[in-house]
Amino acid sequence: SVIVNTTEFKNNSKEKGFKSTEGYRQLLNYKKLTKDADIRFAQKIMNSVKYKNYKSLINSEKINNFEQLKSYVSSAEFANLRKEIEDPRRFKNSEEHKLLAEFEALTKNKDLIWYQKMKSQNAFAEEMKWQLTFDEDFDRSALNQSKWITGYYWGKALLNDNYVLAEEKQFFKPENIEIRESVAHLNTRPDKCKGKVWDSQRGFLPAEFDYSSALISTGQSFRQKYGKFEAKVRLSHTKPLTHNFWMVAENMAPQIDIFKYGAAGKKSIIAGIHTVKNKVAQHINENVNGADFSSDFYIYSLEWTPNKITWKINGVEVHSQTQNIPDQQMYLVFSSNMTEEPASTINGAMAIDWVRCFQLKDK
């Protein structure tokens, strides 16, 4: 087919004597082959669209990609991966399933259910606005002397010794402070002892006492202006002994009585403010009547702002004051005192479970 269709062959076929040439014999053979059934079938196949498509796919990118994928999906590696993926227990055995199970268990936890409820109700918004500034749980075997002194501040500052005021009938002794089961006990007991008294006219004088008692103060360690101050306390009712939780500035006034207990009945405390104006002492006190405060521990709180002071017992407001509000830093004092001799022998105690002080957080 290639030879007989060339220009040279066609020109030679027109010359004389062509029939005696090799070219003529090739032409006859070509014509014979064109009538051959096999040749005609082959030409039909080679000229078909299917054959042309087949030839176009040989070594094509599509065929090469198919062969590669065929090799991969037939491999042992693919078979193992498919088995792992199609395993119905695969998720159950996974780390993700463990995390899901942990989450579902937590959603049923009573503490977390309660927490989510409180959070949604914003139940502790009042408490969350405060920042702790002082904390005492009395969890040591003895009083923490880095926090507390055991006498009036000016006695420690000037004399390094204790004293009491001239009208007091007891003397403060450190050994009357006892720590038991994380509770500080300030004991008052019969005790023949000697000590100093402060007389405003004559200064410090020696004196003898029939009773000793106790006082603890943060005068050398902690002072604060404004905030919340509270303590959990149990009080004995032993007249004429008074138990006091108070705050005082550098001098004896201004002074805030968070409570003064014992002067009246078992169910009465005194809350008040003591200030000096134009050199005249001013006392604003309020009798608060309620439960038998000697029967159990109660939480006594004071909230102090520039415009108001609020007294609370177990979180319930019992008194408030908007006049003569102190504006100086103050320290804490717990003390048990007598200003008159008892009619008969007495023993008393103030038990302090804990003390907390707070300031408002910055907005």
Short mmCIF file of C-alpha atoms in Angstrom, two decimals:
data_model
loop_
_atom_site.label_atom_id
_atom_site.label_comp_id
_atom_site.label_asym_id
_atom_site.label_seq_id
_atom_site.Cartn_x
_atom_site.Cartn_y
_atom_site.Cartn_z
CA SER A 1 0.00 0.00 0.00
CA VAL A 2 2.83 2.40 0.84
CA ILE A 3 4.86 1.60 -2.30
CA VAL A 4 2.09 1.69 -4.90
CA ASN A 5 0.78 4.99 -3.67
CA THR A 6 4.07 6.87 -4.03
CA THR A 7 4.54 9.42 -6.86
CA GLU A 8 7.62 7.57 -8.13
CA PHE A 9 5.70 4.29 -8.50
CA LYS A 10 2.86 6.04 -10.30
CA ASN A 11 5.29 7.67 -12.79
CA ASN A 12 7.08 4.33 -13.45
CA SER A 13 3.76 2.62 -14.15
CA LYS A 14 3.25 4.92 -17.15
CA GLU A 15 6.54 3.99 -18.86
CA LYS A 16 6.88 1.34 -21.59
CA GLY A 17 7.85 -2.11 -20.46
CA PHE A 18 6.38 -1.52 -16.99
CA LYS A 19 4.65 -4.89 -17.07
CA SER A 20 7.99 -6.65 -17.20
CA THR A 21 9.28 -4.89 -14.11
CA GLU A 22 9.32 -5.86 -10.46
CA GLY A 23 7.08 -2.94 -9.77
CA TYR A 24 4.33 -4.38 -11.90
CA ARG A 25 4.50 -7.67 -10.01
CA GLN A 26 4.20 -5.73 -6.75
CA LEU A 27 1.13 -3.92 -8.12
CA LEU A 28 -0.54 -7.21 -9.03
CA ASN A 29 0.22 -8.62 -5.60
CA TYR A 30 -1.17 -5.46 -3.95
CA LYS A 31 -4.44 -5.72 -5.94
CA LYS A 32 -4.74 -9.35 -4.96
CA LEU A 33 -4.21 -8.59 -1.28
CA THR A 34 -6.81 -5.83 -1.34
CA LYS A 35 -9.38 -8.49 -2.08
CA ASP A 36 -8.16 -10.79 0.74
CA ALA A 37 -10.81 -11.24 3.46
CA ASP A 38 -8.36 -11.10 6.34
CA ILE A 39 -6.76 -7.94 5.02
CA ARG A 40 -10.14 -6.31 4.48
CA PHE A 41 -11.20 -7.26 8.08
CA ALA A 42 -7.95 -5.88 9.50
CA GLN A 43 -8.37 -2.59 7.65
CA LYS A 44 -11.94 -2.31 8.87
CA ILE A 45 -10.81 -2.82 12.48
CA MET A 46 -7.88 -0.37 12.20
CA ASN A 47 -10.09 2.33 10.74
CA SER A 48 -12.77 1.93 13.47
CA VAL A 49 -13.38 4.47 16.25
CA LYS A 50 -12.90 1.82 18.94
CA TYR A 51 -9.42 0.91 17.69
CA LYS A 52 -8.41 4.55 17.51
CA ASN A 53 -9.66 5.07 21.09
CA TYR A 54 -7.77 2.01 22.23
CA LYS A 55 -4.52 3.27 20.69
CA SER A 56 -5.03 6.68 22.32
CA LEU A 57 -5.28 5.08 25.78
CA ILE A 58 -2.04 3.05 25.50
CA ASN A 59 0.49 4.51 28.06
CA SER A 60 -1.89 7.38 28.81
CA GLU A 61 -2.03 9.07 32.26
CA LYS A 62 -5.46 7.56 32.87
CA ILE A 63 -4.22 3.99 32.23
CA ASN A 64 -1.07 4.55 34.32
CA ASN A 65 -3.15 5.90 37.23
CA PHE A 66 -5.50 2.91 36.94
CA GLU A 67 -2.62 0.46 37.08
CA GLN A 68 -1.17 2.15 40.16
CA LEU A 69 -4.54 2.13 41.96
CA LYS A 70 -5.08 -1.50 40.93
CA SER A 71 -1.77 -2.41 42.50
CA TYR A 72 -2.58 -0.48 45.74
CA VAL A 73 -6.12 -1.78 46.28
CA SER A 74 -4.87 -5.31 45.68
CA SER A 75 -2.12 -4.97 48.30
CA ALA A 76 -2.09 -6.46 51.84
CA GLU A 77 -1.60 -2.94 53.26
CA PHE A 78 -4.90 -1.75 51.74
CA ALA A 79 -6.69 -4.89 52.87
CA ASN A 80 -5.59 -4.34 56.48
CA LEU A 81 -6.55 -0.66 56.43
CA ARG A 82 -9.97 -1.48 54.99
CA LYS A 83 -10.51 -4.10 57.68
CA GLU A 84 -9.66 -1.57 60.40
CA ILE A 85 -11.91 1.14 58.97
CA GLU A 86 -14.85 -1.18 58.41
CA ASP A 87 -14.53 -2.67 61.92
CA PRO A 88 -17.81 -1.73 63.71
CA ARG A 89 -15.90 -1.61 67.04
CA ARG A 90 -13.29 0.86 65.76
CA PHE A 91 -14.85 4.02 67.36
CA LYS A 92 -15.64 2.16 70.58
CA ASN A 93 -11.94 1.26 70.93
CA SER A 94 -10.70 4.75 70.04
CA GLU A 95 -9.40 7.52 72.32
CA GLU A 96 -12.24 9.72 71.09
CA HIS A 97 -14.79 7.23 72.44
CA LYS A 98 -13.10 7.35 75.85
CA LEU A 99 -13.36 11.16 75.86
CA LEU A 100 -17.02 10.98 74.88
CA ALA A 101 -17.75 8.51 77.69
CA GLU A 102 -15.95 10.78 80.19
CA PHE A 103 -17.98 13.79 79.03
CA GLU A 104 -21.29 11.90 79.27
CA ALA A 105 -20.39 10.76 82.81
CA LEU A 106 -19.59 14.35 83.83
CA THR A 107 -22.94 15.60 82.54
CA LYS A 108 -24.56 13.34 85.17
CA ASN A 109 -22.26 14.40 88.03
CA LYS A 110 -24.28 15.99 90.86
CA ASP A 111 -21.60 18.57 91.67
CA LEU A 112 -21.34 19.71 88.05
CA ILE A 113 -25.12 19.81 87.64
CA TRP A 114 -25.32 21.98 90.76
CA TYR A 115 -22.46 24.18 89.52
CA GLN A 116 -24.10 24.76 86.14
CA LYS A 117 -27.36 25.65 87.87
CA MET A 118 -25.65 28.14 90.18
CA LYS A 119 -23.71 29.63 87.26
CA SER A 120 -26.84 30.10 85.16
CA GLN A 121 -28.57 31.80 88.11
CA ASN A 122 -25.51 33.94 88.84
CA ALA A 123 -26.06 32.80 92.42
CA PHE A 124 -22.72 33.91 93.84
CA ALA A 125 -22.36 37.28 92.16
CA GLU A 126 -22.14 39.00 95.54
CA GLU A 127 -19.36 36.72 96.79
CA MET A 128 -17.41 36.82 93.51
CA LYS A 129 -16.98 40.59 93.68
CA TRP A 130 -14.75 40.28 96.77
CA GLN A 131 -11.00 39.62 96.84
CA LEU A 132 -9.50 37.92 99.91
CA THR A 133 -6.91 40.07 101.72
CA PHE A 134 -6.55 38.33 105.10
CA ASP A 135 -7.20 34.73 106.08
CA GLU A 136 -6.78 32.91 109.39
CA ASP A 137 -7.96 29.36 110.11
CA PHE A 138 -5.93 28.81 113.28
CA ASP A 139 -4.61 25.57 111.80
CA ARG A 140 -1.29 25.68 113.65
CA SER A 141 -0.63 24.20 117.07
CA ALA A 142 0.07 27.68 118.44
CA LEU A 143 -0.94 31.24 117.57
CA ASN A 144 0.70 32.56 114.38
CA GLN A 145 2.80 35.41 115.77
CA SER A 146 3.53 36.79 112.30
CA LYS A 147 -0.17 37.73 112.14
CA TRP A 148 -1.16 38.38 115.73
CA ILE A 149 0.09 40.26 118.77
CA THR A 150 -1.36 39.43 122.18
CA GLY A 151 -1.89 42.85 123.70
CA TYR A 152 -2.86 46.39 122.86
CA TYR A 153 -0.88 47.71 119.89
CA TRP A 154 0.76 50.64 121.71
CA GLY A 155 1.95 48.38 124.51
CA LYS A 156 3.86 46.29 121.99
CA ALA A 157 5.03 49.33 120.01
CA LEU A 158 6.23 51.44 122.98
CA LEU A 159 6.92 48.99 125.80
CA ASN A 160 7.14 45.59 124.16
CA ASP A 161 4.83 44.61 126.99
CA ASN A 162 1.14 44.29 127.77
CA TYR A 163 -1.03 46.77 129.57
CA VAL A 164 -4.74 47.36 130.16
CA LEU A 165 -6.81 50.48 130.62
CA ALA A 166 -7.34 51.85 134.13
CA GLU A 167 -10.99 50.76 134.33
CA GLU A 168 -10.30 47.14 133.31
CA LYS A 169 -10.44 44.45 136.00
CA GLN A 170 -8.43 41.79 134.17
CA PHE A 171 -4.96 41.55 132.65
CA PHE A 172 -4.13 40.14 129.21
CA LYS A 173 -1.83 37.11 129.22
CA PRO A 174 -0.66 35.20 126.10
CA GLU A 175 -0.96 31.86 127.90
CA ASN A 176 -4.73 32.39 128.02
CA ILE A 177 -4.81 31.82 124.24
CA GLU A 178 -5.31 28.16 123.40
CA ILE A 179 -5.47 26.59 119.91
CA ARG A 180 -7.50 23.37 119.76
CA GLU A 181 -8.89 21.64 116.66
CA SER A 182 -8.25 24.74 114.50
CA VAL A 183 -10.15 27.01 116.90
CA ALA A 184 -8.57 29.82 118.93
CA HIS A 185 -9.92 30.00 122.48
CA LEU A 186 -9.47 33.30 124.34
CA ASN A 187 -9.95 32.24 127.97
CA THR A 188 -10.82 34.36 131.00
CA ARG A 189 -10.11 32.77 134.39
CA PRO A 190 -9.42 33.59 138.05
CA ASP A 191 -5.73 34.44 138.25
CA LYS A 192 -3.86 36.51 140.84
CA CYS A 193 -1.41 38.43 138.64
CA LYS A 194 0.39 41.73 138.20
CA GLY A 195 0.67 44.04 135.21
CA LYS A 196 0.57 47.62 133.95
CA VAL A 197 -2.43 49.87 133.57
CA TRP A 198 -2.66 53.06 131.53
CA ASP A 199 -4.00 56.06 133.38
CA SER A 200 -4.61 59.08 131.16
CA GLN A 201 -3.43 61.41 133.97
CA ARG A 202 -0.52 59.45 135.42
CA GLY A 203 0.64 57.20 132.57
CA PHE A 204 1.62 53.54 133.08
CA LEU A 205 1.22 52.25 136.63
CA PRO A 206 1.72 48.83 138.23
CA ALA A 207 -1.45 47.04 139.33
CA GLU A 208 -2.69 43.73 140.72
CA PHE A 209 -5.53 41.72 139.22
CA ASP A 210 -7.73 38.83 140.30
CA TYR A 211 -8.43 37.71 136.70
CA SER A 212 -6.49 37.24 133.48
CA SER A 213 -7.92 37.23 129.99
CA ALA A 214 -6.73 37.39 126.37
CA LEU A 215 -6.49 39.70 123.37
CA ILE A 216 -5.27 39.15 119.80
CA SER A 217 -4.67 41.95 117.31
CA THR A 218 -3.34 42.48 113.76
CA GLY A 219 -1.95 45.90 114.73
CA GLN A 220 1.56 45.01 113.53
CA SER A 221 0.63 42.88 110.50
CA PHE A 222 -2.61 43.88 108.77
CA ARG A 223 -4.67 47.05 108.34
CA GLN A 224 -7.28 47.96 105.76
CA LYS A 225 -9.63 50.79 104.84
CA TYR A 226 -13.04 49.71 103.54
CA GLY A 227 -14.03 46.17 102.61
CA LYS A 228 -15.66 43.18 104.28
CA PHE A 229 -14.47 41.82 107.64
CA GLU A 230 -15.92 38.67 109.18
CA ALA A 231 -15.27 35.93 111.72
CA LYS A 232 -16.98 32.77 112.89
CA VAL A 233 -17.19 33.01 116.69
CA ARG A 234 -18.83 31.34 119.68
CA LEU A 235 -19.24 33.43 122.86
CA SER A 236 -19.77 32.55 126.49
CA HIS A 237 -22.28 34.65 128.38
CA THR A 238 -20.50 35.39 131.66
CA LYS A 239 -21.40 38.72 133.25
CA PRO A 240 -19.70 41.12 133.73
CA LEU A 241 -17.26 39.76 131.10
CA THR A 242 -17.66 41.24 127.60
CA HIS A 243 -16.33 39.68 124.39
CA ASN A 244 -15.41 42.08 121.60
CA PHE A 245 -14.60 41.98 117.90
CA TRP A 246 -13.55 45.51 116.96
CA MET A 247 -11.46 47.57 114.57
CA VAL A 248 -9.40 50.60 115.42
CA ALA A 249 -7.11 53.08 113.67
CA GLU A 250 -3.72 54.38 114.84
CA ASN A 251 -5.31 56.09 117.84
CA MET A 252 -8.17 54.78 119.96
CA ALA A 253 -10.64 56.57 117.68
CA PRO A 254 -12.14 56.10 115.24
CA GLN A 255 -13.22 52.63 116.30
CA ILE A 256 -15.82 50.19 114.96
CA ASP A 257 -17.44 47.56 117.18
CA ILE A 258 -18.39 44.60 114.99
CA PHE A 259 -19.83 43.12 118.14
CA LYS A 260 -19.70 43.71 121.89
CA TYR A 261 -21.32 40.87 123.81
CA GLY A 262 -22.09 40.21 127.46
CA ALA A 263 -23.26 43.55 128.76
CA ALA A 264 -26.92 42.63 128.20
CA GLY A 265 -28.72 39.30 127.85
CA LYS A 266 -27.68 36.20 125.95
CA LYS A 267 -29.66 37.28 122.89
CA SER A 268 -28.25 40.79 122.53
CA ILE A 269 -25.09 42.25 121.04
CA ILE A 270 -23.98 45.85 120.58
CA ALA A 271 -22.84 47.19 117.19
CA GLY A 272 -21.42 50.67 116.94
CA ILE A 273 -19.01 53.38 115.87
CA HIS A 274 -16.84 55.56 118.12
CA THR A 275 -15.39 58.78 116.69
CA VAL A 276 -14.03 62.09 117.89
CA LYS A 277 -15.37 65.37 116.47
CA ASN A 278 -14.07 68.72 117.68
CA LYS A 279 -12.28 66.85 120.49
CA VAL A 280 -15.61 65.44 121.68
CA ALA A 281 -16.14 61.65 121.68
CA GLN A 282 -19.19 60.47 119.78
CA HIS A 283 -20.62 56.97 120.31
CA ILE A 284 -23.29 55.60 117.99
CA ASN A 285 -24.36 52.18 119.28
CA GLU A 286 -27.21 49.84 118.45
CA ASN A 287 -28.53 46.89 120.48
CA VAL A 288 -29.13 43.97 118.12
CA ASN A 289 -31.45 41.31 119.50
CA GLY A 290 -31.73 37.84 118.04
CA ALA A 291 -30.65 34.29 118.83
CA ASP A 292 -28.80 33.05 121.89
CA PHE A 293 -25.32 34.01 120.70
CA SER A 294 -23.73 31.82 123.38
CA SER A 295 -25.36 28.65 122.04
CA ASP A 296 -23.28 28.10 118.90
CA PHE A 297 -20.87 29.60 116.37
CA TYR A 298 -22.21 32.58 114.40
CA ILE A 299 -20.64 34.47 111.51
CA TYR A 300 -20.32 38.17 112.31
CA SER A 301 -19.67 40.42 109.31
CA LEU A 302 -19.02 44.09 108.68
CA GLU A 303 -19.19 45.69 105.21
CA TRP A 304 -17.56 49.11 105.16
CA THR A 305 -17.74 51.59 102.27
CA PRO A 306 -17.05 55.35 102.16
CA ASN A 307 -20.77 56.01 102.58
CA LYS A 308 -22.12 53.18 104.68
CA ILE A 309 -21.31 50.50 107.23
CA THR A 310 -23.47 47.37 107.38
CA TRP A 311 -23.48 44.77 110.15
CA LYS A 312 -24.58 41.20 109.35
CA ILE A 313 -24.99 37.98 111.33
CA ASN A 314 -24.95 34.76 109.31
CA GLY A 315 -25.36 36.88 106.17
CA VAL A 316 -28.48 38.71 107.41
CA GLU A 317 -28.27 42.49 107.81
CA VAL A 318 -28.94 43.53 111.41
CA HIS A 319 -27.82 47.17 111.45
CA SER A 320 -26.43 49.90 109.20
CA GLN A 321 -24.90 53.34 109.67
CA THR A 322 -24.45 56.18 107.16
CA GLN A 323 -23.05 58.90 109.45
CA ASN A 324 -19.57 59.42 110.92
CA ILE A 325 -18.08 56.81 108.57
CA PRO A 326 -14.35 56.36 109.34
CA ASP A 327 -11.90 56.88 106.49
CA GLN A 328 -8.69 55.52 108.02
CA GLN A 329 -7.00 52.14 107.82
CA MET A 330 -7.90 49.94 110.77
CA TYR A 331 -6.65 46.70 112.28
CA LEU A 332 -8.58 43.83 113.88
CA VAL A 333 -8.87 43.14 117.61
CA PHE A 334 -10.53 40.29 119.50
CA SER A 335 -10.61 40.78 123.29
CA SER A 336 -12.39 39.73 126.47
CA ASN A 337 -12.63 42.47 129.14
CA MET A 338 -14.27 43.33 132.46
CA THR A 339 -14.89 46.86 133.72
CA GLU A 340 -16.40 45.73 137.05
CA GLU A 341 -15.57 43.01 139.52
CA PRO A 342 -17.74 39.87 139.23
CA ALA A 343 -20.06 39.08 142.10
CA SER A 344 -18.76 35.51 142.20
CA THR A 345 -15.97 33.51 140.59
CA ILE A 346 -16.34 33.28 136.80
CA ASN A 347 -14.72 31.54 133.82
CA GLY A 348 -15.40 32.59 130.25
CA ALA A 349 -14.16 32.04 126.72
CA MET A 350 -14.44 33.40 123.19
CA ALA A 351 -13.86 30.70 120.53
CA ILE A 352 -12.79 31.91 117.06
CA ASP A 353 -13.04 29.37 114.24
CA TRP A 354 -11.77 31.58 111.42
CA VAL A 355 -11.25 35.20 110.32
CA ARG A 356 -11.55 36.59 106.76
CA CYS A 357 -11.07 40.06 105.26
CA PHE A 358 -11.91 41.14 101.72
CA GLN A 359 -11.68 44.12 99.39
CA LEU A 360 -13.86 44.83 96.38
CA LYS A 361 -12.24 43.67 93.15
CA ASP A 362 -11.38 46.31 90.56
CA LYS A 363 -14.18 46.64 88.04
#
